[in-house]
PDB file of C-alpha atoms (C1' of nucleotides) in Angstrom:
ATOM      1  CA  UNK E 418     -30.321 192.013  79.372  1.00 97.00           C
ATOM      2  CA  UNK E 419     -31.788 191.847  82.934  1.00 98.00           C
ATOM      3  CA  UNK E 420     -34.701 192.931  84.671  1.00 98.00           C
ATOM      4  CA  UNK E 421     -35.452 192.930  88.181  1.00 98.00           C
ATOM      5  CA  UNK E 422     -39.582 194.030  89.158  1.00 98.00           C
ATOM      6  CA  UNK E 423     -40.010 194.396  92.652  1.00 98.00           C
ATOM      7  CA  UNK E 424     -43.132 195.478  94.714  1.00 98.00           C
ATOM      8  CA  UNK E 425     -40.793 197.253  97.782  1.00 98.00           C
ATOM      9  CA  UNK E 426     -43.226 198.332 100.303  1.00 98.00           C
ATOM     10  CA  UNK E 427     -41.891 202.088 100.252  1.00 98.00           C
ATOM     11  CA  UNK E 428     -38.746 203.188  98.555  1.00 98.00           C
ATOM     12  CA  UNK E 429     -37.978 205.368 101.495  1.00 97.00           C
ATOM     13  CA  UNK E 430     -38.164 202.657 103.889  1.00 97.00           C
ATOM     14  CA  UNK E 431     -36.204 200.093 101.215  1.00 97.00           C
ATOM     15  CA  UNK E 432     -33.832 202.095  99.549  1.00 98.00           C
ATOM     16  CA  UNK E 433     -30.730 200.680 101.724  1.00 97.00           C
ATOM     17  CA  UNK E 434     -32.002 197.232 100.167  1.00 97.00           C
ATOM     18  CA  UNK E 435     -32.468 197.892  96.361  1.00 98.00           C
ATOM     19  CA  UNK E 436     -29.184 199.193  96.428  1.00 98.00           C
ATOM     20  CA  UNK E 437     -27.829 195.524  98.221  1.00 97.00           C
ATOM     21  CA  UNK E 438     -29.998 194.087  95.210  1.00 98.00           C
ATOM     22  CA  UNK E 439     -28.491 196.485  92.479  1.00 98.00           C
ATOM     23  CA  UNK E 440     -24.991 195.351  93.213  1.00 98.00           C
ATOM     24  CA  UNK E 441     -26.003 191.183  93.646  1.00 97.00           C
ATOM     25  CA  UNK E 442     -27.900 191.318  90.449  1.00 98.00           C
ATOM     26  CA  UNK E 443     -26.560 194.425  88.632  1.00 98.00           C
ATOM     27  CA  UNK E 444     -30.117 194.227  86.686  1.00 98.00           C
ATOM     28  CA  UNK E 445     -30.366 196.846  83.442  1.00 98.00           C
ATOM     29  CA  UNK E 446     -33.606 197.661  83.968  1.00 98.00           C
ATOM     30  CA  UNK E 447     -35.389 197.593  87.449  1.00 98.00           C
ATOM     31  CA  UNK E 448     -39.739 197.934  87.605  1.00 98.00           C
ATOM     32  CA  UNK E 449     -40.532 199.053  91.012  1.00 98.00           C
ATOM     33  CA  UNK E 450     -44.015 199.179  92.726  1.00 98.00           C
ATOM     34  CA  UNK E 451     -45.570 200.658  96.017  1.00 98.00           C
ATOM     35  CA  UNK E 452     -43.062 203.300  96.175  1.00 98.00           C
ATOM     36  CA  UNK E 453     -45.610 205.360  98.102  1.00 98.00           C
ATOM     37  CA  UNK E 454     -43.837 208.435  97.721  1.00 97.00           C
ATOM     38  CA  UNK E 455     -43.956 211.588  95.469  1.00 97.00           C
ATOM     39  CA  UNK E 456     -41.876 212.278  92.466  1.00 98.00           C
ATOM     40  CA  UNK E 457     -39.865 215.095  94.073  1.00 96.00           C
ATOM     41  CA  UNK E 458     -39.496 212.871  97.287  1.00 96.00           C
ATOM     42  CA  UNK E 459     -38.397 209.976  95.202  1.00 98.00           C
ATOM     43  CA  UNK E 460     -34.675 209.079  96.032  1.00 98.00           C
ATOM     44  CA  UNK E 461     -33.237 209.176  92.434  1.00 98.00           C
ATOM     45  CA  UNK E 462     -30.477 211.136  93.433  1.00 98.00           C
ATOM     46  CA  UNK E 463     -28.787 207.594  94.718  1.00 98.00           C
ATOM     47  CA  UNK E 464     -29.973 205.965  92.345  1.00 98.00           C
ATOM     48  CA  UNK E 465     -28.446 208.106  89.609  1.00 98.00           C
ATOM     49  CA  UNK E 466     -25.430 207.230  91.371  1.00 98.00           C
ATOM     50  CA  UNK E 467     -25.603 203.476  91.281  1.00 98.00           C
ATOM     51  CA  UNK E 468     -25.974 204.195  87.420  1.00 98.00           C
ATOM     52  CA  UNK E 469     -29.809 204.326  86.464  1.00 98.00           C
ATOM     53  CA  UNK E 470     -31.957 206.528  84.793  1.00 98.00           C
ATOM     54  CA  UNK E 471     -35.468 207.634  86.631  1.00 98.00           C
ATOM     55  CA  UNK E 472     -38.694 207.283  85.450  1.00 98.00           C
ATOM     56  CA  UNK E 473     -40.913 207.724  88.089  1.00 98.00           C
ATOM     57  CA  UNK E 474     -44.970 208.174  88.735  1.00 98.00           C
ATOM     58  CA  UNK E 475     -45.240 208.541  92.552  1.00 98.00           C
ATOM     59  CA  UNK E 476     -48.220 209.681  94.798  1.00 97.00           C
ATOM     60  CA  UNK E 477     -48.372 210.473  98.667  1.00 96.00           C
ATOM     61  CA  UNK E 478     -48.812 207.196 100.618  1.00 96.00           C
ATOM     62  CA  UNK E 479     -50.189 204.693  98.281  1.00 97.00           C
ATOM     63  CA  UNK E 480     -49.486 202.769  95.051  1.00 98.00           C
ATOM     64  CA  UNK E 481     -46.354 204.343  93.470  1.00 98.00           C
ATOM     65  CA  UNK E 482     -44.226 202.525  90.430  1.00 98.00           C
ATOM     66  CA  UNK E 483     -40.726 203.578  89.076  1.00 98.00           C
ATOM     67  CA  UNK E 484     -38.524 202.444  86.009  1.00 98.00           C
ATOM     68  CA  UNK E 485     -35.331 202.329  86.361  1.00 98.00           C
ATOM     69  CA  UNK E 486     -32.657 201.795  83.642  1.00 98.00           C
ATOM     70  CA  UNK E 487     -29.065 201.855  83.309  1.00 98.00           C
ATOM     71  CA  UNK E 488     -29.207 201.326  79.164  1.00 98.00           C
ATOM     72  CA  UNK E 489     -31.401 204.401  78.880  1.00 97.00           C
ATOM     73  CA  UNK E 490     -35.436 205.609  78.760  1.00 98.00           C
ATOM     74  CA  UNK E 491     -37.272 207.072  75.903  1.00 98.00           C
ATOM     75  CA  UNK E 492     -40.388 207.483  75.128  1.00 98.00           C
ATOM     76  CA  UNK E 493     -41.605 207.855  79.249  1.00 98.00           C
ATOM     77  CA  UNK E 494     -45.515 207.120  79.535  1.00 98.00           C
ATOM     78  CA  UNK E 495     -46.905 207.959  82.830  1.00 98.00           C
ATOM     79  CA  UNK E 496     -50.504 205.698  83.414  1.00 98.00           C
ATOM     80  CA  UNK E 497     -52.698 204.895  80.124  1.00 98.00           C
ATOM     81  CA  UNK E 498     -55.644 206.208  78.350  1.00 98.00           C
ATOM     82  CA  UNK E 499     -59.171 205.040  79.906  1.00 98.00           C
ATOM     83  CA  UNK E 500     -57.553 204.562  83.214  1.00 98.00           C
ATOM     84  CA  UNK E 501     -60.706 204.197  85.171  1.00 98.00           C
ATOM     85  CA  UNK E 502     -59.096 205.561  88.560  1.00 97.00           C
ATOM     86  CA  UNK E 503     -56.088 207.576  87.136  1.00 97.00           C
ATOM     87  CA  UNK E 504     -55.780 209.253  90.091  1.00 96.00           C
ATOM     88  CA  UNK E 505     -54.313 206.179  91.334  1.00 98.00           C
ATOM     89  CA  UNK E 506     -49.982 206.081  90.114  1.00 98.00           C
ATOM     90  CA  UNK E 507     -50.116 202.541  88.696  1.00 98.00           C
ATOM     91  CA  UNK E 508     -48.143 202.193  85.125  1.00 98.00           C
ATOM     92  CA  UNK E 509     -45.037 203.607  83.783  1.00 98.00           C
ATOM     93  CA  UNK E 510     -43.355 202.489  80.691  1.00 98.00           C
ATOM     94  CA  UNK E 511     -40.346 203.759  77.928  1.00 98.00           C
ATOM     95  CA  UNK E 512     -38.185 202.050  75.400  1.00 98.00           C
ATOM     96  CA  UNK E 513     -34.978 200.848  77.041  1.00 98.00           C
ATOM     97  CA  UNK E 514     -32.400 199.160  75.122  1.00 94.00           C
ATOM     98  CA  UNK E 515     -33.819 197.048  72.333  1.00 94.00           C
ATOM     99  CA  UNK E 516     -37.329 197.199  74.869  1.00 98.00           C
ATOM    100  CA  UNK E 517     -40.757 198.292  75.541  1.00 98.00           C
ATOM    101  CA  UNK E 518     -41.103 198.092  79.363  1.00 98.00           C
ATOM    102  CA  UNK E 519     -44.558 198.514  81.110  1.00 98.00           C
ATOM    103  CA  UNK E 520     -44.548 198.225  84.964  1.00 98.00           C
ATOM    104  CA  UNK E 521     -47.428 198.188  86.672  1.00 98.00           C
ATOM    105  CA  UNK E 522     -49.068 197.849  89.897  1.00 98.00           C
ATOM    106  CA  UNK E 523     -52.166 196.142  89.455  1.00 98.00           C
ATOM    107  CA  UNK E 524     -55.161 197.098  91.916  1.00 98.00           C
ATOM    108  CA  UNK E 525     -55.171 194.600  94.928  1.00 98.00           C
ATOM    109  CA  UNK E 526     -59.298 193.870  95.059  1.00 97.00           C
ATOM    110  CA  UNK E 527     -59.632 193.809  98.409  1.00 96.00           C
ATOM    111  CA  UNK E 528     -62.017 190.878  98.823  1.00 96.00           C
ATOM    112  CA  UNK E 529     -64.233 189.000  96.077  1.00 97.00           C
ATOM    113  CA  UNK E 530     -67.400 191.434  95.672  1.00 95.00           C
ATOM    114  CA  UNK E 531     -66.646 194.352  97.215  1.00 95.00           C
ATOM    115  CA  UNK E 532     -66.250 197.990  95.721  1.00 95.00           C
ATOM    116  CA  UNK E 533     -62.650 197.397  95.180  1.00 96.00           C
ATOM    117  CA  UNK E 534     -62.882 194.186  93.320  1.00 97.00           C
ATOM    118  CA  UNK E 535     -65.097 195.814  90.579  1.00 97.00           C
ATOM    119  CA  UNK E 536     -62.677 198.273  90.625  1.00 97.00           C
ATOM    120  CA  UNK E 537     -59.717 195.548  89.951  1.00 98.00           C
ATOM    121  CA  UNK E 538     -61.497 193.966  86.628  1.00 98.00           C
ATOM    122  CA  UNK E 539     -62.905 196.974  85.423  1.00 98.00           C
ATOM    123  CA  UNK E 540     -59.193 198.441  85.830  1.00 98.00           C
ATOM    124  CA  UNK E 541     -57.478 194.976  83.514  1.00 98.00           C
ATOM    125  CA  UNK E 542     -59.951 195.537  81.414  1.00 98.00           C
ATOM    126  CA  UNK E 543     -59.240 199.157  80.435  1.00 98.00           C
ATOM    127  CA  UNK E 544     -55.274 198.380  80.778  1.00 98.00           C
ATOM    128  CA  UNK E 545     -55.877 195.469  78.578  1.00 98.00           C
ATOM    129  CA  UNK E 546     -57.801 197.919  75.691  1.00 98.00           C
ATOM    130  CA  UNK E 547     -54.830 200.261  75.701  1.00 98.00           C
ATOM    131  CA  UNK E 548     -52.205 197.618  75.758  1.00 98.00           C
ATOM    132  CA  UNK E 549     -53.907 196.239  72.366  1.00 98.00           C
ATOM    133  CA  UNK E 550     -54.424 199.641  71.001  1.00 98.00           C
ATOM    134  CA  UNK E 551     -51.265 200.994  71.921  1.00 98.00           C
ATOM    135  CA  UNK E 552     -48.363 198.562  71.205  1.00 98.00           C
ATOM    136  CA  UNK E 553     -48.187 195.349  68.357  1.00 98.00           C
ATOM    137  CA  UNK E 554     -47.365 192.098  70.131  1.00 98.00           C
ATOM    138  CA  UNK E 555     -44.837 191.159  66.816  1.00 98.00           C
ATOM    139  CA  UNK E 556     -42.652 193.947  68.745  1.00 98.00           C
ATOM    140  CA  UNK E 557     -40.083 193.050  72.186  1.00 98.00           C
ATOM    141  CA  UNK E 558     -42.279 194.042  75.064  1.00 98.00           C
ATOM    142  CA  UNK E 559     -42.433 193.225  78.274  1.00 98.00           C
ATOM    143  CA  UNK E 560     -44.897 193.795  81.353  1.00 98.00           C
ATOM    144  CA  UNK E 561     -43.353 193.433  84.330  1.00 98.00           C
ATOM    145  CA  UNK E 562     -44.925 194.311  87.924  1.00 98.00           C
ATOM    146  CA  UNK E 563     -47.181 193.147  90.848  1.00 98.00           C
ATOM    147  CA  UNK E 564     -50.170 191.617  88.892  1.00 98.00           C
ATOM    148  CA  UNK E 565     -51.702 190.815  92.369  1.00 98.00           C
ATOM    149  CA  UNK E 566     -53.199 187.365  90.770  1.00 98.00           C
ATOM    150  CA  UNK E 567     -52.055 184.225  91.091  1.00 98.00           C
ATOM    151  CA  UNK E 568     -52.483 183.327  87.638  1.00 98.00           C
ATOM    152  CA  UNK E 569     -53.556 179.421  88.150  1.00 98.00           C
ATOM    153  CA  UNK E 570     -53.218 176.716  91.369  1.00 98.00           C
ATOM    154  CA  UNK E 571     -49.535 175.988  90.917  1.00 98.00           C
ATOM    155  CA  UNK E 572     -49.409 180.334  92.173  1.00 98.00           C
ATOM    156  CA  UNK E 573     -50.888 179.821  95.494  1.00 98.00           C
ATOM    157  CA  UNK E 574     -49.885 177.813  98.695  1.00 97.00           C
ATOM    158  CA  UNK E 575     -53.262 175.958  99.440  1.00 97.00           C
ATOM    159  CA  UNK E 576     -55.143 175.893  96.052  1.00 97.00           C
ATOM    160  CA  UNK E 577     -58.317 174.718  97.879  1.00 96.00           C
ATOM    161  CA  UNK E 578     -57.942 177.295 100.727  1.00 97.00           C
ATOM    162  CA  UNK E 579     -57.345 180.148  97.525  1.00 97.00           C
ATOM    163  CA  UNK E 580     -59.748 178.819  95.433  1.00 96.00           C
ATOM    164  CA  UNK E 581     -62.497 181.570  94.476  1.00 97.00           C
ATOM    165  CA  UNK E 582     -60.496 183.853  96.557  1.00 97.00           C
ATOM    166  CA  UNK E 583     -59.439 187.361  96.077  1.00 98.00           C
ATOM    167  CA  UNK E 584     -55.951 187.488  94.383  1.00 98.00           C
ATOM    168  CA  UNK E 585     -57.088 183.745  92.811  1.00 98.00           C
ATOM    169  CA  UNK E 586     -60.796 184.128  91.588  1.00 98.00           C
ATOM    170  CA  UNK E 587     -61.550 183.254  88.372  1.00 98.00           C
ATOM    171  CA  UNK E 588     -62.328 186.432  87.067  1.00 98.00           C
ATOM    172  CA  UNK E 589     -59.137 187.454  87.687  1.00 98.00           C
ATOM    173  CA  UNK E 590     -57.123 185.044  86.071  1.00 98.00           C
ATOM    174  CA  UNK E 591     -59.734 185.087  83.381  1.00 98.00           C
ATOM    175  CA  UNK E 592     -57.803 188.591  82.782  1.00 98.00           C
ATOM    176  CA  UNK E 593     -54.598 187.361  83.178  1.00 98.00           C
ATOM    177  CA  UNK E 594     -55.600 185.394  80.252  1.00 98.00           C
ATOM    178  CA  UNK E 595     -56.748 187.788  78.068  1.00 98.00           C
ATOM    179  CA  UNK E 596     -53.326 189.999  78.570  1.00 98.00           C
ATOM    180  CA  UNK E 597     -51.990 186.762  77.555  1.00 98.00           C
ATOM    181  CA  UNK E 598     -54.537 186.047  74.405  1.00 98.00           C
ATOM    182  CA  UNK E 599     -53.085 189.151  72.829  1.00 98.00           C
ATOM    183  CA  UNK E 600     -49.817 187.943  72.558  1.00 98.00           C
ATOM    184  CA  UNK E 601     -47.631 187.449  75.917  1.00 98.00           C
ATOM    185  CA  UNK E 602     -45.894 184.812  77.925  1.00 98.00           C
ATOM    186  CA  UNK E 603     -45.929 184.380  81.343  1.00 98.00           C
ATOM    187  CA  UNK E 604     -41.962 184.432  81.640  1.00 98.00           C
ATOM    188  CA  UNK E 605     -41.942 183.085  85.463  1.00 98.00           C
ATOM    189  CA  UNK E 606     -44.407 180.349  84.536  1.00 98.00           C
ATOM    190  CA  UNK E 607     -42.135 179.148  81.167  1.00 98.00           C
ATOM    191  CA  UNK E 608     -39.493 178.383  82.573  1.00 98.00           C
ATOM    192  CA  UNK E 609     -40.674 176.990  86.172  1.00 98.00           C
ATOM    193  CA  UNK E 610     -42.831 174.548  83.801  1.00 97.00           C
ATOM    194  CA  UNK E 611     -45.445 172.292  86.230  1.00 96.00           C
ATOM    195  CA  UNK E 612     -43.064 173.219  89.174  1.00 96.00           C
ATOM    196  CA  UNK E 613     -45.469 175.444  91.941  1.00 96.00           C
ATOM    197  CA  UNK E 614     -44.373 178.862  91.895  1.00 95.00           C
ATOM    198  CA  UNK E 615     -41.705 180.444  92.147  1.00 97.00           C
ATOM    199  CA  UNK E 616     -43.533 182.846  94.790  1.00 98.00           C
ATOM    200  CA  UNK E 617     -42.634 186.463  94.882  1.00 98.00           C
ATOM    201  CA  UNK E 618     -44.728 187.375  97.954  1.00 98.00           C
ATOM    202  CA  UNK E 619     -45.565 186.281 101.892  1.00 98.00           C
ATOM    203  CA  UNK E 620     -48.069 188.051 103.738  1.00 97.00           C
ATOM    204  CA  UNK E 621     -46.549 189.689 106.893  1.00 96.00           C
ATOM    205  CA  UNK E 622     -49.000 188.083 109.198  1.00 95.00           C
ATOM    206  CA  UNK E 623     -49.023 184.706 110.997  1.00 94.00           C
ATOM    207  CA  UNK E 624     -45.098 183.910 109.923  1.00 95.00           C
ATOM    208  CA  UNK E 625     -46.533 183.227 106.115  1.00 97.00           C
ATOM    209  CA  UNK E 626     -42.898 183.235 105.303  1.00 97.00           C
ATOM    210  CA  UNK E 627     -41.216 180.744 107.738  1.00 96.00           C
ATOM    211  CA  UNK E 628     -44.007 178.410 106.747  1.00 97.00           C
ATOM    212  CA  UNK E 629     -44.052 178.879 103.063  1.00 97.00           C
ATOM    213  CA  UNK E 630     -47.465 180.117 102.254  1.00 97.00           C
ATOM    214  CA  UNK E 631     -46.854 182.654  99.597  1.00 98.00           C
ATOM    215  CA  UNK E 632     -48.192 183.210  96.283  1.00 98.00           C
ATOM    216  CA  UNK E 633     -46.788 183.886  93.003  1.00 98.00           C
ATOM    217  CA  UNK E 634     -48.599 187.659  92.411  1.00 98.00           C
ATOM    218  CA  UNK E 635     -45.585 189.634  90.390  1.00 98.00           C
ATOM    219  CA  UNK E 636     -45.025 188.729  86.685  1.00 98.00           C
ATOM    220  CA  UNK E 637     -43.318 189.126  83.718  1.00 98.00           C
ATOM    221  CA  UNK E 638     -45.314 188.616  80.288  1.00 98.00           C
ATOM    222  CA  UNK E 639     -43.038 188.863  77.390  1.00 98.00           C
ATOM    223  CA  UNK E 640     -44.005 189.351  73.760  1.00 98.00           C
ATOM    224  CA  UNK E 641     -42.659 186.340  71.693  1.00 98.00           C
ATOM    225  CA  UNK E 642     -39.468 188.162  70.549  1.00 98.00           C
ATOM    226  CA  UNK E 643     -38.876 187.987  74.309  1.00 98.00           C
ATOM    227  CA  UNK E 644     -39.585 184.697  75.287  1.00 98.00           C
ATOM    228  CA  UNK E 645     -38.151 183.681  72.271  1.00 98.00           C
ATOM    229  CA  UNK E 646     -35.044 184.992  74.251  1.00 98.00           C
ATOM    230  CA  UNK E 647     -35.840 184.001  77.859  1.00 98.00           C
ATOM    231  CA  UNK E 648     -32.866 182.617  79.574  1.00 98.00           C
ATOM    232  CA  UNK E 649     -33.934 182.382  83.196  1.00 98.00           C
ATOM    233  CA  UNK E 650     -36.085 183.372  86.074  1.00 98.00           C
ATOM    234  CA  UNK E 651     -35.648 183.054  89.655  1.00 98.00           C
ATOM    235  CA  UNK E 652     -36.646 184.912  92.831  1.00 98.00           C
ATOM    236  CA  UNK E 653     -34.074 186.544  95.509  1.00 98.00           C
ATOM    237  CA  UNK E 654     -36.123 185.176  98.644  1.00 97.00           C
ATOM    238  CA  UNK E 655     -33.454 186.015 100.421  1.00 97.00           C
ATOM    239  CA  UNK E 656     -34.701 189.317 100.168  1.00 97.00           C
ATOM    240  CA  UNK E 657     -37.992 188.705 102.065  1.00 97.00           C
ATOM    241  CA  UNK E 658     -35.458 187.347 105.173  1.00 96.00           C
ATOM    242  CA  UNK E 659     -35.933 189.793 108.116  1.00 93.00           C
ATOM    243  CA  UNK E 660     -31.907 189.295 109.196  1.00 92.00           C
ATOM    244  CA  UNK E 661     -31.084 189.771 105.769  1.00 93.00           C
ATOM    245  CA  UNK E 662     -29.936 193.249 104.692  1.00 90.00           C
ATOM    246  CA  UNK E 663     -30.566 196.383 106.224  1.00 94.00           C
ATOM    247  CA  UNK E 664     -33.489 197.382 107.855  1.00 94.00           C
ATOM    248  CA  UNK E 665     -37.526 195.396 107.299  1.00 96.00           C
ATOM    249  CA  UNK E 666     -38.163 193.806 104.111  1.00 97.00           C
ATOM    250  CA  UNK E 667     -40.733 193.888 101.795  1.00 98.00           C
ATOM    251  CA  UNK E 668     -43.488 191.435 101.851  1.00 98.00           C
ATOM    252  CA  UNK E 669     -42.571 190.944  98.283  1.00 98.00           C
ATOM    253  CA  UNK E 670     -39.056 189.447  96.847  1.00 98.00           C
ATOM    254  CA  UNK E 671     -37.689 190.716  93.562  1.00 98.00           C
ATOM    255  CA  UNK E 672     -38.255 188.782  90.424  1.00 98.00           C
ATOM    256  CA  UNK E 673     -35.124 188.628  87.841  1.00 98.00           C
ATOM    257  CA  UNK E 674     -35.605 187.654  84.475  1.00 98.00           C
ATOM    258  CA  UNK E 675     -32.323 187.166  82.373  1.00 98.00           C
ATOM    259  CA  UNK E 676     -32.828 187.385  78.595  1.00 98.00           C
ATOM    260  CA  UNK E 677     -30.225 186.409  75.809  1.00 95.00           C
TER     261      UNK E 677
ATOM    262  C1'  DA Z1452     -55.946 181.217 109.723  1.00 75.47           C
ATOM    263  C1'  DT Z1453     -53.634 185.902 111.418  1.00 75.47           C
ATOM    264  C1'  DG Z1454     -46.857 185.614 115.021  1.00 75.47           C
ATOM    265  C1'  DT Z1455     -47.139 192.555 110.270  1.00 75.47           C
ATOM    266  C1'  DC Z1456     -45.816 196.814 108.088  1.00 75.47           C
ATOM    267  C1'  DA Z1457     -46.132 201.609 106.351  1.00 75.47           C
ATOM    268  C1'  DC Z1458     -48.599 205.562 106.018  1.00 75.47           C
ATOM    269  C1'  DT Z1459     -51.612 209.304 107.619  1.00 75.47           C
ATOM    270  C1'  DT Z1460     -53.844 212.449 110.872  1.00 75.47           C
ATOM    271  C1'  DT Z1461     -57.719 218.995 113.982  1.00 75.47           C
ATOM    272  C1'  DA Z1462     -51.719 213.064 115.610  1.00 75.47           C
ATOM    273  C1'  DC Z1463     -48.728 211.276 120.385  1.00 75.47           C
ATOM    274  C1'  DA Z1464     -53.245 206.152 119.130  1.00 75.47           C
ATOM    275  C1'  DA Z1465     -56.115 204.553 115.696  1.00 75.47           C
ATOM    276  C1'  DG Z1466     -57.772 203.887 111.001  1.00 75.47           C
ATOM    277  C1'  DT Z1467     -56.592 202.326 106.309  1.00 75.47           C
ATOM    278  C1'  DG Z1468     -54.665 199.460 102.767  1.00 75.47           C
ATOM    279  C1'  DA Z1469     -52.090 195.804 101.752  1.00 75.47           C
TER     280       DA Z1469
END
DNA sequence: ATGTCACTTTACAAGTGA
């Protein structure tokens, strides 16, 4: 079984390269964020024809996420109960294969005290209360999406430079923690071990890419059935090349997780 | 810190969010 979450900066505008990724990685299930487009607009005609099965919970412009499966959906759950801005598209999730899957696009924060950051905790904390009401941690589940935290210093670039930070404050990872408390692995961090990173995303600005500053913001967090089967984890950064594949990329790379 | 991108609009440049 493999999944492939990837924050794509606009299905429309990515579409040519998810399908590149979909025949590299031939991934069974595939958590997309940022789609930034409406259900009706969403391309899932193609995408029925490379083989999956559409789940999607789009909105004009912003935020956006999509699950994609070629092993089947049931049980489609479009955002979560005490969603404090559920006007906002941010969750999807179904059984697929042997599988819960959640994707989700976690709020971005803005900056360390502003509106938007309050906004950001108070939204973990709500996602966090329906996660433990909702679903038993003794069951395969899996979270996959852009977390937008860097979950501890080995996530970031410059850990002095991050530290305190928005996508690295304490707070933040503080919630991180408590997704994990209730019973999940961080998949990417398991099997990396005390390596930094792998990063999954380089701001566009200032060549962050060419000069490596990125930040390891999109996660998987696997119940222990899951880990328990965790084979790898790497990240396509060829993906987040501007000469690679057709048209812009993302500022995010894709994140596959292979499980036994 | 700042070599960007995508989207939207009493649109054809500028604001917003990331």
């Amino acid at each position: 079984m493999r999944l492939v979450t990837w924050n794509v900066n606009s299905i429309k505008q990515r579409l040519p390269r998810v399908l590149a990724m979909i025949r590299r990685h031939e991934p069974d299930v595939i958590c997309l964020q940022e789609t930034k487009v409406e259900d009706q607009l969403f391309p899932t005609m193609e995408l029925v024809a490379a083989g999956y099965e559409c789940a999607m919970f789009g909105q004009r412009a912003y935020n956006g996420v999509a699950l994609l499966s070629r092993v089947g959906l049931k049980d489609v759950r479009y955002g979560f109960d005490g969603d404090p801005i559920p006007g906002q598209a941010r969750v999807v999730s179904a059984q697929t294969g042997d599988l819960r899957v959640v994707c989700i696009y976690v709020v971005n924060g803005q900056a360390v005290g502003t509106p938007a950051y309050g906004t950001k905790l108070a939204w973990l904390d709500a996602f966090r209360v329906w996660m433990a009401a909702t679903f038993d941690p003794a069951d395969p589940l899996v979270i996959c999406g852009d977390v937008n935290i860097a979950p501890d210093d080995r996530d970031v670039w410059d850990p002095v430079l991050w530290r305190g930070s928005i996508l690295a404050s304490e707070p933040e990872r503080a919630a991180v923690r408590a997704l994990e408390a209730w019973g999940l692995t961080d998949l990417g961090r398991a099997a990396a071990g005390d390596v930094p990173g792998p990063f999954t995303f380089w701001d566009y600005t200032a060549g962050a890419f060419h000069k490596g500053w990125g930040l390891r913001i999109d996660l998987a967090l696997g119940t222990a059935p899951v880990a328990d089967r965790l084979e790898s984890v790497m990240v396509d950064r060829d993906e987040r090349k501007p000469t690679y594949g057709e048209g812009k990329p993302s500022d995010h790379a894709p994140l596959i997780v292979t499980l036994l």
